[in-house]
Amino acid sequence: KQAVNPGGESLIVTRISILACGIAQMLLSAVFLSWPIMAAERVVFAGQSGVNALVAQVGIEKGFFEDQGIEIEHQMSRSGRASIDAVASGHADFGVATSPPLLAAIDRDLPLVIVALLSHGYSGKLIASNEYNELQHLEDFKGKTIGVQVGTGVHTVFQMAIDRIGLADSDFDIRNVRVQDMPAAMQGGEFDAVLGWEPGMRRIVEVGYGTEVVSVEDFERLADVTAPFVLFTTRRSVAERPEMVQQFIVAWAESQRYAWAEREDSIRHLRALLGDAFSHFDDKQLTELTYIYKYDRTVLSEADIDDIRNTGDFLFTRGRIATRPDLDTVINNAFAERAEQLLR
């Protein structure tokens, strides 16, 4: 006669069931232990030197990329064009740039696509020489010699701003000069004003070679821009390695959130990367320089998309690109949208 448990089942049956479950668990454990561990996905990121390296560096130091199965190699270049060239040539998987040089590259049939935002916010400032530091408006500088790094996003926004007030480059004496060379040029009296970004502009003001007369906020208002700084990859990566792209952007979004919320720790990681290049700035100054840009979203907003559309139209009308960009192929917001959903 079989013993019966309070539920009415045979204890023999119950014991057999327990034994079967135990054997099944052992077998599953054996399967998982013998299953090959997937190697981390190796990804090369062609970033830019300076404060724009913040998000990638935070993601590396806090382990966000590693958590997503990404083994990231962080390469830093001196410009958006260099980042574009690295990705387009297959030497890197992702890069960052402002929209004007990226749209120009896509117009040359380079198979690149925007997949997320790095930051938004214009960075250009007009610094007037001491001789002209009482001038306050762009139109006041008609006929003056202005140093600009020609072809950059900062230059394009300047062109869009003066276009809205009925002026063009030809109304000024525009000279091409690298931003890193602007402090020495202003010391030598080569320009009546320079248009550039930090930290070079701060250096000019601090040593007494010029005065800020048109601010970041002035340019954003005059040109009506959000100035998106975007993350891009290749169409091939999107088509053939969508899982990798998604993993990277999840880590990217998490890195942005941390960098935006935990500024003191994030600046510590950034300083460790930059080394002597920014050693003359204390933490407060470096924080101010870094957070000129806003790292508060991963998905491109409608305003960002409008900005890119307007920039494309402007480049087209100026003959700098041959066709108006098709934003349906230029921008793919799906990965960033999914990343933000996963992190809610």
CSV table of C-alpha atoms in Angstrom, one decimal:
chain,number,residue,atom,x,y,z
A,1,LYS,CA,0.0,0.0,0.0
A,2,GLN,CA,1.4,3.4,-1.0
A,3,ALA,CA,1.6,6.2,1.5
A,4,VAL,CA,-0.3,9.3,0.4
A,5,ASN,CA,0.6,12.9,1.1
A,6,PRO,CA,-2.0,15.4,2.4
A,7,GLY,CA,-2.7,16.5,-1.2
A,8,GLY,CA,-3.8,13.0,-2.2
A,9,GLU,CA,-0.7,12.2,-4.4
A,10,SER,CA,1.4,9.1,-3.9
A,11,LEU,CA,4.6,9.8,-2.1
A,12,ILE,CA,6.4,7.5,-4.5
A,13,VAL,CA,5.1,9.6,-7.5
A,14,THR,CA,6.1,12.8,-5.6
A,15,ARG,CA,9.6,11.5,-5.0
A,16,ILE,CA,10.0,10.4,-8.6
A,17,SER,CA,8.9,13.9,-9.7
A,18,ILE,CA,11.5,15.5,-7.4
A,19,LEU,CA,14.2,13.2,-8.7
A,20,ALA,CA,13.3,14.0,-12.3
A,21,CYS,CA,13.5,17.7,-11.6
A,22,GLY,CA,16.8,17.3,-10.0
A,23,ILE,CA,18.2,15.4,-13.0
A,24,ALA,CA,16.8,18.0,-15.4
A,25,GLN,CA,18.5,20.8,-13.5
A,26,MET,CA,21.8,18.9,-13.5
A,27,LEU,CA,21.5,18.4,-17.3
A,28,LEU,CA,20.7,22.1,-17.9
A,29,SER,CA,23.7,23.1,-15.7
A,30,ALA,CA,25.9,20.8,-17.7
A,31,VAL,CA,24.6,22.3,-21.0
A,32,PHE,CA,25.2,25.9,-19.8
A,33,LEU,CA,28.7,25.1,-18.5
A,34,SER,CA,29.7,23.4,-21.8
A,35,TRP,CA,28.1,26.1,-24.0
A,36,PRO,CA,30.8,28.4,-25.5
A,37,ILE,CA,31.0,31.8,-23.9
A,38,MET,CA,30.4,34.5,-26.5
A,39,ALA,CA,33.3,36.8,-27.0
A,40,ALA,CA,32.8,40.5,-26.4
A,41,GLU,CA,32.0,42.4,-29.6
A,42,ARG,CA,35.1,44.5,-30.5
A,43,VAL,CA,34.1,48.0,-31.6
A,44,VAL,CA,36.4,50.9,-32.7
A,45,PHE,CA,35.0,54.3,-31.8
A,46,ALA,CA,36.6,57.3,-33.6
A,47,GLY,CA,35.9,60.1,-31.2
A,48,GLN,CA,37.3,63.6,-31.0
A,49,SER,CA,39.9,65.0,-28.6
A,50,GLY,CA,38.9,67.4,-25.9
A,51,VAL,CA,35.7,67.7,-23.9
A,52,ASN,CA,33.7,65.8,-26.6
A,53,ALA,CA,35.4,62.6,-25.4
A,54,LEU,CA,33.3,62.8,-22.2
A,55,VAL,CA,30.5,60.3,-23.0
A,56,ALA,CA,32.8,57.6,-24.4
A,57,GLN,CA,35.3,57.9,-21.5
A,58,VAL,CA,32.6,57.7,-18.9
A,59,GLY,CA,31.1,54.7,-20.5
A,60,ILE,CA,34.5,52.9,-20.6
A,61,GLU,CA,35.5,53.8,-17.0
A,62,LYS,CA,32.1,53.0,-15.5
A,63,GLY,CA,31.9,49.7,-17.4
A,64,PHE,CA,28.7,50.5,-19.4
A,65,PHE,CA,30.1,49.2,-22.7
A,66,GLU,CA,31.5,46.1,-21.0
A,67,ASP,CA,28.1,45.4,-19.5
A,68,GLN,CA,26.6,45.4,-23.0
A,69,GLY,CA,29.2,43.0,-24.3
A,70,ILE,CA,31.2,45.7,-26.1
A,71,GLU,CA,35.0,45.8,-26.1
A,72,ILE,CA,35.6,49.3,-27.2
A,73,GLU,CA,38.8,50.9,-28.6
A,74,HIS,CA,38.6,54.6,-28.1
A,75,GLN,CA,40.5,56.5,-30.8
A,76,MET,CA,40.6,60.2,-30.6
A,77,SER,CA,41.0,62.5,-33.7
A,78,ARG,CA,41.3,66.2,-34.1
A,79,SER,CA,38.2,66.9,-36.1
A,80,GLY,CA,34.8,65.6,-37.3
A,81,ARG,CA,36.2,65.1,-40.8
A,82,ALA,CA,38.9,62.8,-39.4
A,83,SER,CA,36.3,60.8,-37.5
A,84,ILE,CA,34.1,60.6,-40.7
A,85,ASP,CA,37.1,59.4,-42.7
A,86,ALA,CA,37.9,56.7,-40.2
A,87,VAL,CA,34.4,55.2,-40.2
A,88,ALA,CA,33.9,55.6,-44.0
A,89,SER,CA,37.2,53.8,-44.6
A,90,GLY,CA,36.3,50.9,-42.3
A,91,HIS,CA,39.0,51.7,-39.7
A,92,ALA,CA,36.3,52.5,-37.1
A,93,ASP,CA,32.7,51.5,-36.5
A,94,PHE,CA,31.3,54.6,-34.9
A,95,GLY,CA,32.2,58.3,-35.0
A,96,VAL,CA,30.9,61.7,-33.9
A,97,ALA,CA,30.6,64.9,-35.8
A,98,THR,CA,28.5,68.0,-36.4
A,99,SER,CA,25.9,67.7,-39.2
A,100,PRO,CA,27.6,70.0,-41.9
A,101,PRO,CA,30.7,67.8,-42.6
A,102,LEU,CA,28.6,64.7,-42.2
A,103,LEU,CA,26.0,65.8,-44.7
A,104,ALA,CA,28.8,66.7,-47.1
A,105,ALA,CA,30.3,63.2,-46.7
A,106,ILE,CA,26.9,61.6,-47.3
A,107,ASP,CA,26.5,63.7,-50.4
A,108,ARG,CA,29.7,62.2,-51.7
A,109,ASP,CA,28.0,58.8,-51.5
A,110,LEU,CA,29.7,57.7,-48.3
A,111,PRO,CA,27.3,55.2,-46.8
A,112,LEU,CA,27.0,56.8,-43.3
A,113,VAL,CA,23.9,57.1,-41.1
A,114,ILE,CA,23.1,59.1,-37.9
A,115,VAL,CA,22.0,56.8,-35.1
A,116,ALA,CA,22.0,58.9,-32.0
A,117,LEU,CA,22.9,62.2,-30.4
A,118,LEU,CA,26.1,62.9,-28.6
A,119,SER,CA,25.1,66.4,-27.4
A,120,HIS,CA,23.4,69.5,-28.5
A,121,GLY,CA,24.3,73.2,-28.2
A,122,TYR,CA,26.4,75.5,-30.3
A,123,SER,CA,30.0,76.1,-29.2
A,124,GLY,CA,31.1,79.0,-31.3
A,125,LYS,CA,32.0,82.4,-29.9
A,126,LEU,CA,33.2,85.6,-31.7
A,127,ILE,CA,36.2,87.1,-29.9
A,128,ALA,CA,37.0,90.7,-30.9
A,129,SER,CA,40.5,92.1,-30.8
A,130,ASN,CA,41.1,94.8,-28.2
A,131,GLU,CA,40.9,97.4,-31.0
A,132,TYR,CA,37.3,96.4,-31.8
A,133,ASN,CA,36.0,95.2,-28.5
A,134,GLU,CA,33.3,97.8,-28.4
A,135,LEU,CA,31.6,96.2,-31.5
A,136,GLN,CA,28.6,94.1,-30.3
A,137,HIS,CA,26.8,92.7,-33.4
A,138,LEU,CA,27.8,90.6,-36.4
A,139,GLU,CA,26.9,93.3,-38.8
A,140,ASP,CA,29.4,95.7,-37.0
A,141,PHE,CA,32.2,93.5,-38.3
A,142,LYS,CA,31.5,94.1,-42.0
A,143,GLY,CA,34.8,94.5,-43.8
A,144,LYS,CA,36.8,93.2,-40.8
A,145,THR,CA,39.3,90.4,-41.0
A,146,ILE,CA,37.8,87.3,-39.1
A,147,GLY,CA,39.6,84.1,-38.5
A,148,VAL,CA,37.5,81.0,-38.9
A,149,GLN,CA,38.2,77.3,-39.3
A,150,VAL,CA,36.5,77.1,-42.6
A,151,GLY,CA,34.2,74.1,-43.3
A,152,THR,CA,33.4,73.2,-39.7
A,153,GLY,CA,30.0,73.2,-38.2
A,154,VAL,CA,30.8,76.4,-36.3
A,155,HIS,CA,31.6,78.1,-39.6
A,156,THR,CA,28.3,76.8,-41.2
A,157,VAL,CA,26.2,78.2,-38.3
A,158,PHE,CA,28.0,81.5,-38.6
A,159,GLN,CA,27.0,81.5,-42.3
A,160,MET,CA,23.4,80.7,-41.4
A,161,ALA,CA,23.3,83.5,-38.9
A,162,ILE,CA,24.6,86.2,-41.2
A,163,ASP,CA,22.4,84.9,-44.0
A,164,ARG,CA,19.4,85.6,-41.8
A,165,ILE,CA,20.4,89.2,-41.4
A,166,GLY,CA,21.1,89.7,-45.2
A,167,LEU,CA,24.9,89.2,-45.1
A,168,ALA,CA,27.3,86.7,-46.6
A,169,ASP,CA,31.0,85.6,-46.2
A,170,SER,CA,31.9,88.1,-48.9
A,171,ASP,CA,30.8,91.0,-46.6
A,172,PHE,CA,33.8,90.1,-44.3
A,173,ASP,CA,37.4,89.3,-44.9
A,174,ILE,CA,37.2,85.6,-43.9
A,175,ARG,CA,40.6,83.9,-43.3
A,176,ASN,CA,41.0,80.1,-42.7
A,177,VAL,CA,42.8,79.3,-39.5
A,178,ARG,CA,42.7,76.3,-37.1
A,179,VAL,CA,41.1,77.0,-33.8
A,180,GLN,CA,44.2,75.8,-31.9
A,181,ASP,CA,46.3,78.5,-33.7
A,182,MET,CA,43.9,81.3,-32.9
A,183,PRO,CA,45.4,82.4,-29.6
A,184,ALA,CA,48.8,82.9,-31.2
A,185,ALA,CA,47.3,84.7,-34.1
A,186,MET,CA,45.4,87.1,-31.9
A,187,GLN,CA,48.5,87.7,-29.9
A,188,GLY,CA,50.2,88.7,-33.2
A,189,GLY,CA,47.4,91.0,-34.2
A,190,GLU,CA,46.6,89.0,-37.4
A,191,PHE,CA,42.8,89.3,-37.0
A,192,ASP,CA,40.2,91.8,-36.0
A,193,ALA,CA,38.2,88.9,-34.6
A,194,VAL,CA,38.2,85.1,-34.5
A,195,LEU,CA,35.3,82.7,-34.4
A,196,GLY,CA,36.1,79.5,-32.5
A,197,TRP,CA,35.4,77.2,-29.6
A,198,GLU,CA,36.8,76.3,-26.2
A,199,PRO,CA,39.3,76.2,-24.7
A,200,GLY,CA,41.0,78.4,-27.3
A,201,MET,CA,38.6,81.3,-26.9
A,202,ARG,CA,38.9,81.3,-23.2
A,203,ARG,CA,42.7,81.5,-23.5
A,204,ILE,CA,42.5,84.5,-25.8
A,205,VAL,CA,40.3,86.4,-23.3
A,206,GLU,CA,42.3,85.3,-20.2
A,207,VAL,CA,45.6,86.6,-21.5
A,208,GLY,CA,44.1,89.8,-22.6
A,209,TYR,CA,44.2,89.5,-26.4
A,210,GLY,CA,40.5,89.9,-27.0
A,211,THR,CA,36.9,90.1,-25.7
A,212,GLU,CA,33.9,87.9,-26.2
A,213,VAL,CA,31.3,90.0,-28.2
A,214,VAL,CA,28.9,87.4,-29.7
A,215,SER,CA,28.1,84.5,-27.4
A,216,VAL,CA,27.0,80.9,-27.9
A,217,GLU,CA,23.5,81.8,-27.0
A,218,ASP,CA,23.5,84.8,-29.5
A,219,PHE,CA,24.5,82.5,-32.3
A,220,GLU,CA,21.8,79.9,-31.4
A,221,ARG,CA,19.2,82.6,-31.5
A,222,LEU,CA,20.5,84.3,-34.6
A,223,ALA,CA,20.8,81.0,-36.6
A,224,ASP,CA,17.8,79.3,-35.0
A,225,VAL,CA,19.7,76.1,-34.3
A,226,THR,CA,20.0,73.3,-31.7
A,227,ALA,CA,23.4,72.4,-33.1
A,228,PRO,CA,23.2,68.6,-32.7
A,229,PHE,CA,26.5,66.8,-32.4
A,230,VAL,CA,25.7,63.3,-33.6
A,231,LEU,CA,26.8,59.7,-33.4
A,232,PHE,CA,27.0,57.9,-36.7
A,233,THR,CA,27.9,54.5,-38.2
A,234,THR,CA,27.8,52.8,-41.6
A,235,ARG,CA,24.6,51.5,-43.3
A,236,ARG,CA,26.4,48.2,-43.5
A,237,SER,CA,26.7,48.0,-39.7
A,238,VAL,CA,23.0,48.8,-39.3
A,239,ALA,CA,22.1,46.1,-41.9
A,240,GLU,CA,24.5,43.3,-40.9
A,241,ARG,CA,25.3,44.0,-37.2
A,242,PRO,CA,22.1,45.4,-35.8
A,243,GLU,CA,22.6,43.7,-32.4
A,244,MET,CA,26.0,45.3,-32.0
A,245,VAL,CA,24.6,48.7,-32.9
A,246,GLN,CA,21.9,48.3,-30.4
A,247,GLN,CA,24.2,47.2,-27.6
A,248,PHE,CA,26.6,50.1,-28.3
A,249,ILE,CA,23.8,52.7,-28.2
A,250,VAL,CA,22.3,51.3,-25.0
A,251,ALA,CA,25.7,51.7,-23.4
A,252,TRP,CA,26.0,55.1,-25.0
A,253,ALA,CA,22.7,56.2,-23.6
A,254,GLU,CA,23.6,55.0,-20.1
A,255,SER,CA,26.9,56.9,-20.4
A,256,GLN,CA,25.1,60.1,-21.4
A,257,ARG,CA,22.8,59.8,-18.4
A,258,TYR,CA,25.6,59.3,-16.0
A,259,ALA,CA,27.7,62.1,-17.5
A,260,TRP,CA,24.8,64.5,-17.3
A,261,ALA,CA,23.8,63.6,-13.7
A,262,GLU,CA,27.2,62.8,-12.1
A,263,ARG,CA,29.3,65.7,-13.2
A,264,GLU,CA,32.0,65.7,-10.6
A,265,ASP,CA,32.9,62.0,-11.1
A,266,SER,CA,32.6,62.4,-14.9
A,267,ILE,CA,35.0,65.3,-15.0
A,268,ARG,CA,37.5,63.2,-13.0
A,269,HIS,CA,37.4,60.5,-15.7
A,270,LEU,CA,37.6,63.1,-18.5
A,271,ARG,CA,40.6,64.8,-16.9
A,272,ALA,CA,42.4,61.4,-16.5
A,273,LEU,CA,42.0,60.9,-20.3
A,274,LEU,CA,43.0,64.4,-21.4
A,275,GLY,CA,46.1,64.6,-19.2
A,276,ASP,CA,48.2,67.7,-19.6
A,277,ALA,CA,46.1,69.2,-22.4
A,278,PHE,CA,43.7,70.7,-19.9
A,279,SER,CA,45.8,70.7,-16.7
A,280,HIS,CA,45.8,74.6,-16.6
A,281,PHE,CA,42.0,74.5,-16.0
A,282,ASP,CA,40.7,73.7,-12.5
A,283,ASP,CA,37.7,71.4,-12.1
A,284,LYS,CA,35.2,74.3,-12.0
A,285,GLN,CA,36.6,75.7,-15.3
A,286,LEU,CA,36.8,72.3,-17.0
A,287,THR,CA,33.2,71.6,-15.9
A,288,GLU,CA,32.0,74.9,-17.4
A,289,LEU,CA,33.9,74.1,-20.7
A,290,THR,CA,32.5,70.6,-20.9
A,291,TYR,CA,28.9,71.4,-20.2
A,292,ILE,CA,28.6,74.1,-22.8
A,293,TYR,CA,27.2,71.0,-24.5
A,294,LYS,CA,24.1,69.3,-23.3
A,295,TYR,CA,24.2,65.5,-22.9
A,296,ASP,CA,20.6,65.1,-21.8
A,297,ARG,CA,19.1,62.9,-24.5
A,298,THR,CA,20.0,60.1,-26.9
A,299,VAL,CA,17.2,60.4,-29.4
A,300,LEU,CA,17.3,63.2,-31.9
A,301,SER,CA,14.3,65.5,-31.2
A,302,GLU,CA,12.1,67.0,-33.9
A,303,ALA,CA,14.0,70.3,-33.4
A,304,ASP,CA,17.3,68.5,-34.0
A,305,ILE,CA,15.9,66.9,-37.1
A,306,ASP,CA,14.6,70.3,-38.3
A,307,ASP,CA,18.1,71.7,-37.7
A,308,ILE,CA,19.7,69.0,-39.8
A,309,ARG,CA,17.1,69.5,-42.5
A,310,ASN,CA,17.7,73.3,-42.5
A,311,THR,CA,21.4,72.8,-42.6
A,312,GLY,CA,21.1,70.5,-45.5
A,313,ASP,CA,18.9,73.0,-47.4
A,314,PHE,CA,21.4,75.8,-46.6
A,315,LEU,CA,24.4,73.7,-47.9
A,316,PHE,CA,22.5,72.8,-51.0
A,317,THR,CA,21.5,76.4,-51.8
A,318,ARG,CA,25.1,77.5,-51.3
A,319,GLY,CA,26.3,74.8,-53.7
A,320,ARG,CA,28.3,72.9,-51.0
A,321,ILE,CA,26.3,69.7,-51.6
A,322,ALA,CA,24.8,68.5,-54.9
A,323,THR,CA,21.5,67.2,-53.6
A,324,ARG,CA,19.2,67.9,-50.7
A,325,PRO,CA,19.6,65.2,-48.1
A,326,ASP,CA,16.9,62.5,-47.7
A,327,LEU,CA,16.5,62.5,-43.9
A,328,ASP,CA,14.8,59.1,-44.1
A,329,THR,CA,18.1,57.6,-45.1
A,330,VAL,CA,20.4,60.0,-43.2
A,331,ILE,CA,18.8,59.5,-39.8
A,332,ASN,CA,17.8,56.2,-38.1
A,333,ASN,CA,16.4,57.0,-34.6
A,334,ALA,CA,15.1,53.5,-33.9
A,335,PHE,CA,18.2,52.3,-32.0
A,336,ALA,CA,18.3,55.3,-29.8
A,337,GLU,CA,14.5,55.1,-29.1
A,338,ARG,CA,14.9,51.4,-28.2
A,339,ALA,CA,17.8,52.3,-25.9
A,340,GLU,CA,15.9,54.9,-24.0
A,341,GLN,CA,12.9,52.5,-23.6
A,342,LEU,CA,15.3,49.8,-22.2
A,343,LEU,CA,16.7,52.3,-19.6
A,344,ARG,CA,13.4,53.5,-18.3
